[in-house]
mmCIF file of C-alpha atoms in Angstrom:
data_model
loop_
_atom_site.group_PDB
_atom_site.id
_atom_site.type_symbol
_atom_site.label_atom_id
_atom_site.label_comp_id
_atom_site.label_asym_id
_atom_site.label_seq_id
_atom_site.Cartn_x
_atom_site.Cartn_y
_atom_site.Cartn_z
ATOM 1 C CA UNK A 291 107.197 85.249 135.066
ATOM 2 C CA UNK A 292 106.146 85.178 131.242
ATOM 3 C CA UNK A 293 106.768 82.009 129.435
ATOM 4 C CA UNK A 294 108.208 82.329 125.844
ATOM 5 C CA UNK A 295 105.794 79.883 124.048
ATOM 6 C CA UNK A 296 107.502 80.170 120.984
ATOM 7 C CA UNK A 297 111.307 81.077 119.214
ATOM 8 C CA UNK A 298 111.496 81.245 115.805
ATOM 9 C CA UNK A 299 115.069 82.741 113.426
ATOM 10 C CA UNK A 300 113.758 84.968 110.676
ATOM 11 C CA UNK A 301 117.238 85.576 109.422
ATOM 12 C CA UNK A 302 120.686 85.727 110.837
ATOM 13 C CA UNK A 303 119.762 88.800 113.618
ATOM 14 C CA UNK A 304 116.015 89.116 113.786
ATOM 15 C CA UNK A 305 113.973 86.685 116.402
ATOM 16 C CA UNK A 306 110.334 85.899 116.777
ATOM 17 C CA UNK A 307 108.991 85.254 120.017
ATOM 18 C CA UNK A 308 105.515 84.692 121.373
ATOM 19 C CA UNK A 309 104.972 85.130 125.137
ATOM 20 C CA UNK A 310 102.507 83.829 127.440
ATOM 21 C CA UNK A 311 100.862 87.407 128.446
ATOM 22 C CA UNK A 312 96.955 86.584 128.449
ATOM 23 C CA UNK A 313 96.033 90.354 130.607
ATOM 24 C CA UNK A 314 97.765 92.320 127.581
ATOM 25 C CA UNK A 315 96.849 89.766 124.949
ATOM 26 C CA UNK A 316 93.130 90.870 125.793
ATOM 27 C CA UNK A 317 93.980 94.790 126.092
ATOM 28 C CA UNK A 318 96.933 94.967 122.975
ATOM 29 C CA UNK A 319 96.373 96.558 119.451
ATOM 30 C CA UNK A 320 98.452 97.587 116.685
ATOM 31 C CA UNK A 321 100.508 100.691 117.214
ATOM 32 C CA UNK A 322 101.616 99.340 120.827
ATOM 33 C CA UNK A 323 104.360 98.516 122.923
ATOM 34 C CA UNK A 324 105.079 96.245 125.780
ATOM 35 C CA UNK A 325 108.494 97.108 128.017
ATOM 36 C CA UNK A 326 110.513 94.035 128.749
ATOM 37 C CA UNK A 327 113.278 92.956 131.416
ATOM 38 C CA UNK A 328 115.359 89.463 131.116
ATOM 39 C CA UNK A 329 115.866 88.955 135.016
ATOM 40 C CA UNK A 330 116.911 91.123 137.797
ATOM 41 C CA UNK A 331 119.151 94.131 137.631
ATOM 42 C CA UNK A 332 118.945 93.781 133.755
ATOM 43 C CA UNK A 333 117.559 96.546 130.939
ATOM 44 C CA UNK A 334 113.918 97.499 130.489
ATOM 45 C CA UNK A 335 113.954 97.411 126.534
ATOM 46 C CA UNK A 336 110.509 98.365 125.122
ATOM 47 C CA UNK A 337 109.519 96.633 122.077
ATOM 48 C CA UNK A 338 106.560 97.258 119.670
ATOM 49 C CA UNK A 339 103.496 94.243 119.307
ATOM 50 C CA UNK A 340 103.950 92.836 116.340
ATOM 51 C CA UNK A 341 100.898 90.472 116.670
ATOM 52 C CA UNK A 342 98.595 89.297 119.636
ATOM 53 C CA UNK A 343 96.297 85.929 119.995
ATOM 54 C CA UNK A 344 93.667 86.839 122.413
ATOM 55 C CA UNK A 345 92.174 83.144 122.498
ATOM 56 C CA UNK A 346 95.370 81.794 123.305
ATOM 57 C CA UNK A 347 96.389 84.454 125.465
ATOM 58 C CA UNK A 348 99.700 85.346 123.647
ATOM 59 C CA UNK A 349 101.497 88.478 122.716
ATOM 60 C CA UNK A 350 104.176 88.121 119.397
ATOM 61 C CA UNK A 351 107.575 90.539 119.288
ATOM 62 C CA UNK A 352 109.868 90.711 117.134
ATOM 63 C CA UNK A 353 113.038 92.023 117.571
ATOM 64 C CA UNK A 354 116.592 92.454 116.226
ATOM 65 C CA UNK A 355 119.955 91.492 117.948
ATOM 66 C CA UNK A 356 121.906 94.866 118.016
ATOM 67 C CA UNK A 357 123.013 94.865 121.842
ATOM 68 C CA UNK A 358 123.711 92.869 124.900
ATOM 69 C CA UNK A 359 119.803 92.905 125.658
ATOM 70 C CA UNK A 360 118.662 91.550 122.766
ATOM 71 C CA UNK A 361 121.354 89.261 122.582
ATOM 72 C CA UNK A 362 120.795 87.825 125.927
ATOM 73 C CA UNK A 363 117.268 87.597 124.832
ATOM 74 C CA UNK A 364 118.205 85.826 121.284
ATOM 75 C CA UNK A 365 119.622 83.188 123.837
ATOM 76 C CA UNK A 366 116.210 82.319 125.250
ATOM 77 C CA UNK A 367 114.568 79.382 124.576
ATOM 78 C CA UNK A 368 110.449 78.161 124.146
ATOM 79 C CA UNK A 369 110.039 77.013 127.552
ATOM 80 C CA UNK A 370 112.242 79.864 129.487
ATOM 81 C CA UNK A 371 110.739 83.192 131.212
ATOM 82 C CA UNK A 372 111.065 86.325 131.144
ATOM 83 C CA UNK A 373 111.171 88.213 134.364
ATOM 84 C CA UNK A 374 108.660 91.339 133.200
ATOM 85 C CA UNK A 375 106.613 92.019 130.582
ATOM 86 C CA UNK A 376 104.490 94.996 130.887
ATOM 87 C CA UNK A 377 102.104 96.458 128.545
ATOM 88 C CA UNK A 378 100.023 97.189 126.537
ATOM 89 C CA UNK A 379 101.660 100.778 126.193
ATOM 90 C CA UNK A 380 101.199 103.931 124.187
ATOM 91 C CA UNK A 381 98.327 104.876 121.940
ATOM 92 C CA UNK A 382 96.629 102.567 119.605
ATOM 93 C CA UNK A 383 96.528 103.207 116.180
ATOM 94 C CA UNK A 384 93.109 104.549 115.315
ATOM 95 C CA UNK A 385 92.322 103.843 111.200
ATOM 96 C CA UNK A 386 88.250 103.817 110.961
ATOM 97 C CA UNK A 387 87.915 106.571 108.577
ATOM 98 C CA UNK A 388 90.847 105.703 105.730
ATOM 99 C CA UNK A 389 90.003 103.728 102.593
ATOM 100 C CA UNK A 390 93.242 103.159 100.485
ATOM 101 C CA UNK A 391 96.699 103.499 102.513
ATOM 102 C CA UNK A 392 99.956 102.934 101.843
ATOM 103 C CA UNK A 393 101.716 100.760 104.818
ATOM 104 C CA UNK A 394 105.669 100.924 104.279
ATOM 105 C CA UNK A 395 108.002 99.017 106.418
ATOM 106 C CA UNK A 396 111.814 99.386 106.192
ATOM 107 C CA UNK A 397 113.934 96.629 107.627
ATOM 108 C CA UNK A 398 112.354 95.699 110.720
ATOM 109 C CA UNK A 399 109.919 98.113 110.872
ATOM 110 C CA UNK A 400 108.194 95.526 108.528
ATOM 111 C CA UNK A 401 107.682 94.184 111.729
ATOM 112 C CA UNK A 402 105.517 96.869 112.943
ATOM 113 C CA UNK A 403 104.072 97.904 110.009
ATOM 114 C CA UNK A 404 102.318 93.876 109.581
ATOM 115 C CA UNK A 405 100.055 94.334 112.385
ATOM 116 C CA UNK A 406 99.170 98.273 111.257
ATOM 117 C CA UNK A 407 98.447 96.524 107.700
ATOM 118 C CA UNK A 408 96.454 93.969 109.891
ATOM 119 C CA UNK A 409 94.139 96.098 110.678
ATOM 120 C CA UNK A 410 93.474 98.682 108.194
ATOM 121 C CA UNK A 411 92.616 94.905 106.064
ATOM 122 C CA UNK A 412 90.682 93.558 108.724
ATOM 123 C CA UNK A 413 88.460 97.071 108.416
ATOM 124 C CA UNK A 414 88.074 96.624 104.555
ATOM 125 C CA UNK A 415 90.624 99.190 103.680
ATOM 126 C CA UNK A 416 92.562 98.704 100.349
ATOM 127 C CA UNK A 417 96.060 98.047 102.186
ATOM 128 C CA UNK A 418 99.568 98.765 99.423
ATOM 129 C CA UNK A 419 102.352 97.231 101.444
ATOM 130 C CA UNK A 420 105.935 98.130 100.928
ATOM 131 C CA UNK A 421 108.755 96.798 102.383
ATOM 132 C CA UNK A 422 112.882 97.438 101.562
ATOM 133 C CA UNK A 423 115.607 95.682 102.838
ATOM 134 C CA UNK A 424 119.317 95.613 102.348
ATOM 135 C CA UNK A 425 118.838 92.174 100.332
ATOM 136 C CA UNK A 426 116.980 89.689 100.135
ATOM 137 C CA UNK A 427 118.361 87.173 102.938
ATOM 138 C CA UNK A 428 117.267 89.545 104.742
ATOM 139 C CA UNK A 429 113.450 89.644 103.962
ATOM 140 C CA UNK A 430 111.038 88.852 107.037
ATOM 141 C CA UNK A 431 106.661 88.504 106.656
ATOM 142 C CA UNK A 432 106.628 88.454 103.161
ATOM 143 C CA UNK A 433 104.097 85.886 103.055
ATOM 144 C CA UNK A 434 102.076 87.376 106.087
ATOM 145 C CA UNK A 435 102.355 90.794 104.470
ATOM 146 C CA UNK A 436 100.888 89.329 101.453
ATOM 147 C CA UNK A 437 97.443 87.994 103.459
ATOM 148 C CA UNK A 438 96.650 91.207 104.454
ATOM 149 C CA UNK A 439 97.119 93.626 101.350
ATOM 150 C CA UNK A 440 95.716 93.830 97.582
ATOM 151 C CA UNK A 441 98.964 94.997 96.701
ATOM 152 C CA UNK A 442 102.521 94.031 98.079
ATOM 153 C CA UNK A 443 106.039 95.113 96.859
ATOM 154 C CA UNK A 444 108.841 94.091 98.444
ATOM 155 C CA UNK A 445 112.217 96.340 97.187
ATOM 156 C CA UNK A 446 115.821 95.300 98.429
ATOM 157 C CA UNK A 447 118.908 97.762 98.160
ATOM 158 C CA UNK A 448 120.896 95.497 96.032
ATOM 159 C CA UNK A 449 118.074 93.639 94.230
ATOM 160 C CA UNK A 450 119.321 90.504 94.658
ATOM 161 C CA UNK A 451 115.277 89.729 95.121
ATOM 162 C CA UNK A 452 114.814 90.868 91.319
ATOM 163 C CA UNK A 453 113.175 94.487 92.334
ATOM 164 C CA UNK A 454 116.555 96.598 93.004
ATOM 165 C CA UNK A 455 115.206 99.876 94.806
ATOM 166 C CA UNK A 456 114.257 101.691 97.674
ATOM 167 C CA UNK A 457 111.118 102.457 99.183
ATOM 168 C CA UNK A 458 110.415 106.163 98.573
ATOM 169 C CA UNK A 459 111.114 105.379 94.844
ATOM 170 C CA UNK A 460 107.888 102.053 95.012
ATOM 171 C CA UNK A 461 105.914 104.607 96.914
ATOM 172 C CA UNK A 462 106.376 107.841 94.238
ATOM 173 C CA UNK A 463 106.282 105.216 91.042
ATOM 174 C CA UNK A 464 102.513 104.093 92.881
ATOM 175 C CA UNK A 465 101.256 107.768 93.539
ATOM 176 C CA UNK A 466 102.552 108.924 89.616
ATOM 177 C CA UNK A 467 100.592 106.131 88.506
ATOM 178 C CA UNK A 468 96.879 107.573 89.397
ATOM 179 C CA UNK A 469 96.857 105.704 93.021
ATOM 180 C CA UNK A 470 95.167 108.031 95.431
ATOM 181 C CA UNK A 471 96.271 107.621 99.039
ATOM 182 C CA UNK A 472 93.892 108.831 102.098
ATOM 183 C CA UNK A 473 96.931 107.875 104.221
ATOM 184 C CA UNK A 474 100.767 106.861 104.413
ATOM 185 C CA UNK A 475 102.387 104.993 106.893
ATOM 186 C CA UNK A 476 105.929 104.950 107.378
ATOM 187 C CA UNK A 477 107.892 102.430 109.882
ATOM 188 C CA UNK A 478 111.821 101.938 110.014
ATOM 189 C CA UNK A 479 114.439 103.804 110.327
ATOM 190 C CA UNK A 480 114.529 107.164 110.785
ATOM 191 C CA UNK A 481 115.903 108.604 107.601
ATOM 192 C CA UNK A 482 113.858 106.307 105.765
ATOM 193 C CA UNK A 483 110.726 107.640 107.630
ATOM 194 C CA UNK A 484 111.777 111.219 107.110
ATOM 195 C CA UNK A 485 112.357 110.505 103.133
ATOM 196 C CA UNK A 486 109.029 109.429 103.262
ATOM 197 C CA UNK A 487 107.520 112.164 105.247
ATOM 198 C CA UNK A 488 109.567 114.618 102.703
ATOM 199 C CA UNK A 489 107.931 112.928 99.673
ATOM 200 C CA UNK A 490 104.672 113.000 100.967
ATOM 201 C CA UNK A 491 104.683 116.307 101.797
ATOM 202 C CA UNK A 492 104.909 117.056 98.071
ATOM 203 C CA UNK A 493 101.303 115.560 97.175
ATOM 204 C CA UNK A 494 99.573 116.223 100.551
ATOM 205 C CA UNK A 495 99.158 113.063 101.648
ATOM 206 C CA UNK A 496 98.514 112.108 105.431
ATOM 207 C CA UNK A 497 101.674 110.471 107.146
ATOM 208 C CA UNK A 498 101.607 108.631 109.964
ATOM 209 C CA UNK A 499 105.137 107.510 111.344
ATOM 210 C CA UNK A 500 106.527 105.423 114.388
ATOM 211 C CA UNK A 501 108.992 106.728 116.517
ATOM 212 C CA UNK A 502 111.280 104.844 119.083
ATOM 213 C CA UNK A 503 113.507 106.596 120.469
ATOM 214 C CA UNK A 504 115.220 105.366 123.957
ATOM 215 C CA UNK A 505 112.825 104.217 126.830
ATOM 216 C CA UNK A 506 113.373 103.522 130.254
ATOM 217 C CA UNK A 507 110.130 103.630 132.038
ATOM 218 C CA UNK A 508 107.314 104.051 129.350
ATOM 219 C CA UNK A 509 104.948 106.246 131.643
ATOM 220 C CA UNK A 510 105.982 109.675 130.777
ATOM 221 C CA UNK A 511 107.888 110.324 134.291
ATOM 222 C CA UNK A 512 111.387 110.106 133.062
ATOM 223 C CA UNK A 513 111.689 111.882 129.512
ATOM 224 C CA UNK A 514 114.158 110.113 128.062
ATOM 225 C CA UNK A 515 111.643 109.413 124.681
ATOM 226 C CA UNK A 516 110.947 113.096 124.257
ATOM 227 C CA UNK A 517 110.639 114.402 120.804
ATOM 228 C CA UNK A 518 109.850 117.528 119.403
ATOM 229 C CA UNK A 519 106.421 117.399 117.164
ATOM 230 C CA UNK A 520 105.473 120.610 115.563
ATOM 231 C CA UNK A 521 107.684 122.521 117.466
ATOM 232 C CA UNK A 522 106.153 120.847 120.975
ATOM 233 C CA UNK A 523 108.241 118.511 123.287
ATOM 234 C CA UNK A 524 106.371 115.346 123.205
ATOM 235 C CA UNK A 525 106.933 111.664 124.928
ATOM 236 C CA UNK A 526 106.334 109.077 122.486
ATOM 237 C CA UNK A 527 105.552 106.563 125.359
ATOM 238 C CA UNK A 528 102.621 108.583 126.271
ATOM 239 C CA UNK A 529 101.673 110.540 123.429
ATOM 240 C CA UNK A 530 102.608 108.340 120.389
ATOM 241 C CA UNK A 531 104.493 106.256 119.183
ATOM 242 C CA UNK A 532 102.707 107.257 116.014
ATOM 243 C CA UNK A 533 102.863 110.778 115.150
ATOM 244 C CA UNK A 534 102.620 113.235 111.999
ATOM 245 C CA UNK A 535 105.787 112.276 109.562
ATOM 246 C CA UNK A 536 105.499 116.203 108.966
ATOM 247 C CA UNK A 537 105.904 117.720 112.008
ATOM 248 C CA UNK A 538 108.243 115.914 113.636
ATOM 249 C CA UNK A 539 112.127 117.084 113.897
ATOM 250 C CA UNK A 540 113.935 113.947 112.578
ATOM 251 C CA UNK A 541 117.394 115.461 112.490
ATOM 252 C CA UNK A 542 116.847 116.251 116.507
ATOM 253 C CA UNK A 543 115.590 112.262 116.832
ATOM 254 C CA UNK A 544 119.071 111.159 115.189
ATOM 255 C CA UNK A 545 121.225 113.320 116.748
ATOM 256 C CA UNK A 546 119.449 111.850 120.384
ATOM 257 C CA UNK A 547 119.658 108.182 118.372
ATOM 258 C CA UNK A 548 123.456 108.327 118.455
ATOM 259 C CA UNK A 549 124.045 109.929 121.808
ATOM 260 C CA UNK A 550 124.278 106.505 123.038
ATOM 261 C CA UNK A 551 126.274 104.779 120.678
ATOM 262 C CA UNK A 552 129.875 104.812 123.048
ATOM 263 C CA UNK A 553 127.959 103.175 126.240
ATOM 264 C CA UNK A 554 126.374 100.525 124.166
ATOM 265 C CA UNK A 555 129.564 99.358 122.684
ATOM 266 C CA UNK A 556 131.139 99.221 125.845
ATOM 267 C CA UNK A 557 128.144 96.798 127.102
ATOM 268 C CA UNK A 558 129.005 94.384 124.519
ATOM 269 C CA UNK A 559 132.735 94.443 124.359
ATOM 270 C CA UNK A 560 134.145 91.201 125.614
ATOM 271 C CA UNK A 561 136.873 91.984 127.987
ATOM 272 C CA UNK A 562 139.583 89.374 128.514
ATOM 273 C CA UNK A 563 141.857 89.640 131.902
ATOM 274 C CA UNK A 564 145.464 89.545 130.585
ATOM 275 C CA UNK A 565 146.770 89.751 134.208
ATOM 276 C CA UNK A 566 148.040 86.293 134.770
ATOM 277 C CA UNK A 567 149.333 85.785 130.664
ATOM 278 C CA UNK A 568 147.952 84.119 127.748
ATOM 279 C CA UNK A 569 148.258 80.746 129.336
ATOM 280 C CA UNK A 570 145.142 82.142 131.303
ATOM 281 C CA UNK A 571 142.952 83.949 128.982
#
């Protein structure tokens, strides 16, 4: 069993936790996943390390409520467990080589782009962090995103923050102004990350993306992740999750994205027996 040691709200559908997971507290690094189950008979969900305390032994996700596993998880409490936890998983980010990046996070791929910014910082790279949302109740790691870059912009849809745009348009306005880029990384969702990959393709710049796509056992054996990368199938349990943002078919990744849409509604629907009247219900 793994012990959440902390819960924390970061808005009205995206939870913090930090679990008690001291083996892959010692082994995780940014880029990584861990696969999760609540209890017995219930869905192995993999979700990307969003931070990791080796001296304390703890491993930080952070997640957003879209279905009845994350929901069920959102109901957790510090001082509950969770019946698996397994990880780390996939390929670390490797960044030894870059000097000036460009770390973009849309939505809650902020989440996964902190610890990627984390890093490059920690390895005296010149970090520009971008991150979009839909508005600004919605913002997460602002201040944590601000600790490790020189530069941080955060743009929301509707500006209601005060900077009214999208991320594609922070990320051309900083390349047009002289800023010189060894490397872009793009995390959220997928049309975002394909915008990016489109823009970058224009200047030649490096582009890293994350790709999620639905996991069941996170080894390789069942398939369900595949992707096709420069015209290759590829797992991205096994062979990413990051990958080039210009070689990957992001219009295949959707239409895979969506194919589950009908079954997860139906997991969530609250059905109410009507058999014996509404004096029953």
């Amino acid at each position: 069993m793994f012990k959440i040691v902390k819960k924390q709200v970061l808005n009205s559908s995206v939870v913090l936790m930090s679990i008690d997971a001291p083996l892959i507290a010692k082994k995780a690094e940014p880029g990584q996943f861990i696969i999760l189950r609540i209890s017995e008979g219930g869905e192995r969900i993999p979700l990307t390390i969003a931070d990791y305390d080796r001296e304390n032994g703890t491993v930080t996700i952070i997640y957003q409520i879209v279905g009845k596993t994350t929901r069920e998880l959102a109901e957790m409490n510090e001082g509950d467990s969770l019946l698996d936890f397994v990880g780390p998983l996939g390929i670390a980010s490797h960044f030894d080589s870059y000097k000036k990046v460009a770390v973009i996070g849309g939505g809650l791929g902020s989440a996964i782009a902190y610890p990627q910014a984390k890093k490059l910082h920690s390895l005296g790279a010149e970090v520009h962090a971008i991150t979009g949302f839909r508005n600004k109740d919605l913002i997460i790691l602002e201040e944590e995103m601000e600790k490790v870059s020189s530069k941080l912009i955060v743009a929301t849809d509707d500006g209601s923050n005060g900077n009214k745009g999208f991320v594609t348009n922070v990320l051309k306005q900083l390349i047009d102004e002289g800023n010189k880029y060894d490397l872009v990384i793009a995390i959220g969702p997928l049309v975002m990350m394909k915008a990016v990959s489109n823009l970058t393709r224009e200047y030649g710049i490096k582009t890293l993306v994350s790709m999620n796509p639905v996991m069941i056992d996170g080894t390789g054996m069942c398939g369900g992740c595949r992707l096709t990368v420069g015209g290759k199938t590829k797992f991205a349990c096994v062979d990413g999750p990051d990958f080039d943002g210009h070689e990957v078919d992001f219009d295949e990744a959707m239409r895979r994205q969506n194919m589950y849409k009908k079954q997860e509604k139906e997991s969530t629907d609250i059905h109410v027996c009507r058999l014996g009247g509404a004096n029953n219900a």
